[in-house]
Coordinates of C-alpha atoms and ligand atoms in Angstrom, one line a residue:
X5 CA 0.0 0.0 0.0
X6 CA 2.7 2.3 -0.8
X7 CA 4.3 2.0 2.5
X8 CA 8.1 0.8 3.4
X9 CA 6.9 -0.9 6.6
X10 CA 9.4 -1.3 9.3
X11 CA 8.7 -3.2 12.7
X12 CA 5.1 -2.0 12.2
X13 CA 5.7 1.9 11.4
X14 CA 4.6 3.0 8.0
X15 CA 7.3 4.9 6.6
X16 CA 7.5 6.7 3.0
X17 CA 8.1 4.3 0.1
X18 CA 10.7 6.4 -1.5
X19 CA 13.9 7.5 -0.4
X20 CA 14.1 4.8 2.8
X21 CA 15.4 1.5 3.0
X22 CA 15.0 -0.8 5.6
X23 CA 18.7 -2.3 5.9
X24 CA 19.1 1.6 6.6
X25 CA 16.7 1.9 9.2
X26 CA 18.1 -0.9 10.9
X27 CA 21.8 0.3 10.6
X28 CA 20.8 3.5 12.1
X29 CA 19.0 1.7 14.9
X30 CA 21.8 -0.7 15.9
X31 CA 24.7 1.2 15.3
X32 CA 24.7 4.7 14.4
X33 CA 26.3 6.8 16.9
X34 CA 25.3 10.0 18.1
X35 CA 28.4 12.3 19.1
X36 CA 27.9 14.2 22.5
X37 CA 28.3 17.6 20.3
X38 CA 25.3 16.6 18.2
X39 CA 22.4 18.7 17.7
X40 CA 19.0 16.8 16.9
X41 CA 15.8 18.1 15.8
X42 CA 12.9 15.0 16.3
X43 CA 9.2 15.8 15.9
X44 CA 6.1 13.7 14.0
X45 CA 6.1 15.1 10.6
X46 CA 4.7 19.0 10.1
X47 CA 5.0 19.8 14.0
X48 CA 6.8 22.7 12.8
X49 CA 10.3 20.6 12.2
X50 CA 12.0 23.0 9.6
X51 CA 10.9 26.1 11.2
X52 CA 12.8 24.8 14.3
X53 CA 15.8 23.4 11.4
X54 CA 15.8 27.0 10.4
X55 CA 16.3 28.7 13.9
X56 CA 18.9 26.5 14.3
X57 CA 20.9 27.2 11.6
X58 CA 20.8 30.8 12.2
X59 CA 21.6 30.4 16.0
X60 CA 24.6 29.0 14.6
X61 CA 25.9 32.0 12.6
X62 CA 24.4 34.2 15.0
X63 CA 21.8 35.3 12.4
X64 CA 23.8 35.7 9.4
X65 CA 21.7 34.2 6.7
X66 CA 24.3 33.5 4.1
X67 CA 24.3 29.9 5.1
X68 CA 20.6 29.6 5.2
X69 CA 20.3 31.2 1.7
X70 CA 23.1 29.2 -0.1
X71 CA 23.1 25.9 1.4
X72 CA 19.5 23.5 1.2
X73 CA 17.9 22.8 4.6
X74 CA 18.3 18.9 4.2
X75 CA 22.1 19.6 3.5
X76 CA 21.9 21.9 6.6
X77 CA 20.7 19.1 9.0
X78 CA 20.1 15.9 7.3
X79 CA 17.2 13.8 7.6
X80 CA 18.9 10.9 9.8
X81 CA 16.4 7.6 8.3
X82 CA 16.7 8.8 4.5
X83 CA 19.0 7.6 2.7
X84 CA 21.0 10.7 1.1
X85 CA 20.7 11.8 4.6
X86 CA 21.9 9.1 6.3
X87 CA 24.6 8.7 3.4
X88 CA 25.8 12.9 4.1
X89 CA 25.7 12.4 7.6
X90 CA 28.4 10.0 7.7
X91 CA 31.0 12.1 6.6
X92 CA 30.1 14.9 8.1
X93 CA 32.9 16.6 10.9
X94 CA 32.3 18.3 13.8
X95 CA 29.0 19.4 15.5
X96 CA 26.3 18.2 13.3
X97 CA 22.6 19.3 12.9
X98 CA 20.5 16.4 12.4
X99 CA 16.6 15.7 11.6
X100 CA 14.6 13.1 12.1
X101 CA 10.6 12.0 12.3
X102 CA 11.6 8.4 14.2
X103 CA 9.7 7.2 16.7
X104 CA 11.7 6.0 20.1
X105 CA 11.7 2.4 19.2
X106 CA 13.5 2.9 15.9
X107 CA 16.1 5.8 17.1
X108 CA 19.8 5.1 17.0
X109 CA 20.3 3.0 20.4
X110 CA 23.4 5.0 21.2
X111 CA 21.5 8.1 22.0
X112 CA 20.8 6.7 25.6
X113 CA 24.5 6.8 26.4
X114 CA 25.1 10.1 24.6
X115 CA 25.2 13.5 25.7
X116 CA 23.7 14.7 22.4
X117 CA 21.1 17.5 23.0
X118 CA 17.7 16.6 21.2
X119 CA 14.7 19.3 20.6
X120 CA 11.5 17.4 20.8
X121 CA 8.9 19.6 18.7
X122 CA 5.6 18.7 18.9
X123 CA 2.6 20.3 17.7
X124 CA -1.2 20.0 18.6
X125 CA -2.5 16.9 16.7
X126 CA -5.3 18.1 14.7
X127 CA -3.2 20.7 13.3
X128 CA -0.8 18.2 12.7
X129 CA -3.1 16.2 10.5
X130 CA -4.4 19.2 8.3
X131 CA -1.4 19.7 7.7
X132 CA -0.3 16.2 6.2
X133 CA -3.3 16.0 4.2
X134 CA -2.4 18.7 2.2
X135 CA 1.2 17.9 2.6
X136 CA 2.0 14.3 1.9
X137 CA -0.9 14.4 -1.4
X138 CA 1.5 17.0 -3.2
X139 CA 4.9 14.8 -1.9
X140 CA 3.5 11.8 -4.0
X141 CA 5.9 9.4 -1.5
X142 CA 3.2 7.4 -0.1
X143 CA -0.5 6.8 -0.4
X144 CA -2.6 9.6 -1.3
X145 CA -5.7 9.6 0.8
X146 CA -8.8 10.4 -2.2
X147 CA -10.6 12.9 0.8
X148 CA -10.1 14.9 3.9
X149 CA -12.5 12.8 5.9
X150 CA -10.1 9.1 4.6
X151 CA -7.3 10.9 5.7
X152 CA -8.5 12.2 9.1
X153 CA -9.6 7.9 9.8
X154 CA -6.3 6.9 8.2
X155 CA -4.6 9.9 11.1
X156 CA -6.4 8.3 13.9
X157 CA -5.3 4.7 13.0
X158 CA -1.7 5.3 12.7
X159 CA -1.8 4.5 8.8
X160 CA -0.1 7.9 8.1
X161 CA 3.8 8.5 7.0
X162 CA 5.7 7.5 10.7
X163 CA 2.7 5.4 12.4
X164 CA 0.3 7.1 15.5
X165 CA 0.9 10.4 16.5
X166 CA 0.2 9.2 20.2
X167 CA 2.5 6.4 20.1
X168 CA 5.4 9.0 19.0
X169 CA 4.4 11.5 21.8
X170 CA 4.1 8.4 24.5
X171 CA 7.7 7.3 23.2
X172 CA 9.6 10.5 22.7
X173 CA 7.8 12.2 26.0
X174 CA 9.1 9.4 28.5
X175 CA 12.4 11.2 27.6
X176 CA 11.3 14.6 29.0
X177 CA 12.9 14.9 32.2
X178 CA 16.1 14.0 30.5
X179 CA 18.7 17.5 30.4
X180 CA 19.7 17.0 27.2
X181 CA 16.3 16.7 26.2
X182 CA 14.1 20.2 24.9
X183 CA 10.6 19.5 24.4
X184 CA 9.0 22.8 22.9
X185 CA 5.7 23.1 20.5
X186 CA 4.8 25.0 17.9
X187 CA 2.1 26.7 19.6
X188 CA 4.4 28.4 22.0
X189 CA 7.0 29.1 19.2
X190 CA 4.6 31.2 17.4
X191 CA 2.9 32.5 20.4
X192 CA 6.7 33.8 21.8
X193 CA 8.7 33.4 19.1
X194 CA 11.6 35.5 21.0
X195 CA 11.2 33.9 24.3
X196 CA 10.8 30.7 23.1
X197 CA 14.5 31.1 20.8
X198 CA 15.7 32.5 24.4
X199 CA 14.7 29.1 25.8
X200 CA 16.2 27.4 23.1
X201 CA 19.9 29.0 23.1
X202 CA 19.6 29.0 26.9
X203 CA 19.5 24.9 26.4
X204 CA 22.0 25.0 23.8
X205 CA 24.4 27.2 26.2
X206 CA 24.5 29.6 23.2
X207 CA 24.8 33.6 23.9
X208 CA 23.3 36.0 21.5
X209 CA 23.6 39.6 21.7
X210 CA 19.7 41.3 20.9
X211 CA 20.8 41.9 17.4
X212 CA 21.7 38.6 16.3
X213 CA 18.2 37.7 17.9
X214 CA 16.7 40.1 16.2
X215 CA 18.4 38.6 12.9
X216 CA 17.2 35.2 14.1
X217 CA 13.7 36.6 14.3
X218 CA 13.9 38.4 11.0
X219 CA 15.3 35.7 9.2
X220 CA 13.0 32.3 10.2
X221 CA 9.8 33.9 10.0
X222 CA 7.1 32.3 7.8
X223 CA 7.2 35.3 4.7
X224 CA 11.1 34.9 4.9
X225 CA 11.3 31.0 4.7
X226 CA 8.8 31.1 1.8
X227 CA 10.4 33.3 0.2
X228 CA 14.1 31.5 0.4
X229 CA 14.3 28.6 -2.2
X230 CA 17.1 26.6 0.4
X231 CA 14.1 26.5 3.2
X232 CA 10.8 26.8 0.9
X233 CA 11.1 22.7 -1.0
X234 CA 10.4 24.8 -4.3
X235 CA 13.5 23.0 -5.4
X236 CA 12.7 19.7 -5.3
X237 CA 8.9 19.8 -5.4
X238 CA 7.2 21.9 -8.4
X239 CA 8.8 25.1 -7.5
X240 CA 6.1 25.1 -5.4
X241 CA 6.8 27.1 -2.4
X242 CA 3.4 26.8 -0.6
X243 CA 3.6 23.4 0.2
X244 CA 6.0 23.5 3.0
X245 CA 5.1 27.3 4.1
X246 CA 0.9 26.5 3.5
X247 CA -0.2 28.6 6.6
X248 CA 1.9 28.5 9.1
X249 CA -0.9 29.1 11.4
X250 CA -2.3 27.4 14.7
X251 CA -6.0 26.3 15.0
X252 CA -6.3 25.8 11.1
X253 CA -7.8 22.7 12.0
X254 CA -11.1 23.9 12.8
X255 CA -11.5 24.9 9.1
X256 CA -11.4 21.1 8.1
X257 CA -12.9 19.5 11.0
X258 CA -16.3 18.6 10.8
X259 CA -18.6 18.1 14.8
X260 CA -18.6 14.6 14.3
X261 CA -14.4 14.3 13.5
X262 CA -14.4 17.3 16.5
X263 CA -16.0 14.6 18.6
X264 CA -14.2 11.5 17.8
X265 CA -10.7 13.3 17.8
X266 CA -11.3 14.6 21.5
X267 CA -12.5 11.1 22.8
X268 CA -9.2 9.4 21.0
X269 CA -6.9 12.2 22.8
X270 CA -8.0 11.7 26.1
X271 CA -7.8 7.5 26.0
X272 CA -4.7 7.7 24.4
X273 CA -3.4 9.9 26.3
X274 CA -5.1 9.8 29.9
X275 CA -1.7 8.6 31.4
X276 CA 0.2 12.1 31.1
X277 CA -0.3 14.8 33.9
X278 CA -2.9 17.8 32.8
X279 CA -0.9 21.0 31.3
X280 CA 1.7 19.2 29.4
X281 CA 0.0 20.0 26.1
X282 CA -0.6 24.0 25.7
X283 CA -3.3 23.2 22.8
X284 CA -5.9 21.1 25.1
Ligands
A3P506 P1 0.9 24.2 7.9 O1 0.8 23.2 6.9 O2 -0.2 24.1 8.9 O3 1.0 25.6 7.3 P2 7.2 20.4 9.2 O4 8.4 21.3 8.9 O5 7.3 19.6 10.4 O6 6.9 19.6 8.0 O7 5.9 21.4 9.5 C1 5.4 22.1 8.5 C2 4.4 23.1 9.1 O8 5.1 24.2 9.8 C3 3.5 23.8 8.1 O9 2.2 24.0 8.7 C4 4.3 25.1 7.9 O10 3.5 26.2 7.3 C5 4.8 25.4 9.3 N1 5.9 26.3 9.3 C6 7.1 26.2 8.6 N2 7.9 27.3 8.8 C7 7.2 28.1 9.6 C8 7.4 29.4 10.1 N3 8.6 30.1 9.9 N4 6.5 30.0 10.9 C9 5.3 29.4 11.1 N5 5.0 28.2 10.6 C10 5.9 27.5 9.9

């Protein structure tokens, strides 16, 4: 069905391999000076990718603008990704969209610093339907209303959203361990890249925040072909940068899927303490 399964995760048919996936999981090693960006796919992964970066040059945007995001920080599980990242020196930025099980075992031992992004789930879905029907990488759902069942089974790119969450969260007390969400990044975007470099131990003067700022909002990313996808996909630049909005969800949902989504979220997730998620 268009799927590369692996251990029971449904992962994109093209571009992954699963003697890859299993390498990665047995004996890729994360380096103490790594820097890893995880999320569930459109949580807000490249916008985080991109604040990065310019953290990292203390918001000069030559890099950003000459260099394409998945060069930047390689997607760990595909395979160009997993093939750059291997000879790659030094402090390396690295994405990924794993779930717990199937992350690179060494990370338990390592003193790698991981950003968890996650994102309120309905959002989160919207946004693969449109998404992952222009990628043409996996099955297409024919409707909103297939999609939003397939989203609630787990028969989406990367499995269950809750199973992610309930993998990557039992990692949160962890100090090299950052779990932030998209609605407080676009709610604070300053404070929240405070909270960020704090974590990182990185100073930046107001300027170069204010460069930071300038330079990763929505307008500038669409606008910048390394950061927009328009290079490998159509020239199309609104299918990464589509909103960039929170509660978009409610445009899409209809009372019933309202219903059924809030009765899945709080089985699924009845075991974590109240407040965790700033969306419910
Ligand atoms: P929408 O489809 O709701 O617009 P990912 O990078 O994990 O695939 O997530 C993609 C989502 O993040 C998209 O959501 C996209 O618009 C949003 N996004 C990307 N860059 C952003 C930015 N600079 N500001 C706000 N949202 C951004």
């Amino acid at each position: 069905d268009d799927y590369l399964w692996f251990e029971g995760v449904p992962l994109p048919s093209l571009g992954f391999k699963p003697e890859i996936i299993r390498e990665l999981r047995d004996n890729f090693v994360v380096k103490d000076e790594d820097i890893v960006t995880l999320s569930y796919p459109k949580s807000g992964t490249n916008w985080l990718v991109e604040i990065l970066c310019l953290i990292h040059t203390k918001g000069d945007p030559k890099w950003i603008q000459s260099m394409p995001i998945w060069d930047r920080a390689p997607w760990l599980e595909a395979e160009n990704g997993f093939m750059s990242l291997q000879g790659m020196e030094g402090p390396r930025l690295i994405t990924s969209h794993l779930p717990f099980q199937l992350f690179p075992r060494s990370f338990s031992s390592s003193k790698a610093k991981v950003i968890y992004i996650i994102r309120n789930p309905r959002d989160v879905s919207v946004s693969g339907y449109f998404f992952w029907e222009k990628m043409n990488i996996c099955k297409i759902a024919k409707s909103w209303d297939e999609y939003f069942e397939w989203f609630i089974q787990g028969n989406v790119p990367y499995g269950s959203w809750f199973e992610h969450i309930h993998g990557w969260m039992s990692m949160r007390e962890r100090k090299n361990f950052l779990v932030l969400s998209y609605e407080e990044l676009k709610k604070d975007t300053r404070g929240t890249i405070e909270k960020i470099c704090k974590f990182l131990r990185k100073k930046l003067e107001p300027e170069e925040l204010d460069l930071v700022l300038k330079y990763s909002s929505f307008d500038a990313m669409k606008e910048n072909k390394m950061s927009n996808f328009s290079l490998f996909l159509r020239n199309d630049s609104t299918i990464l940068l589509r909103k960039g909005v929170t509660g978009d969800w409610k445009n899409h949902f209809s009372e019933a899927q309202v219903e059924a989504f809030n009765k899945t979220f709080r089985e699924k997730m009845a075991g974590f303490p109240p407040g965790l998620f700033p969306w419910e």
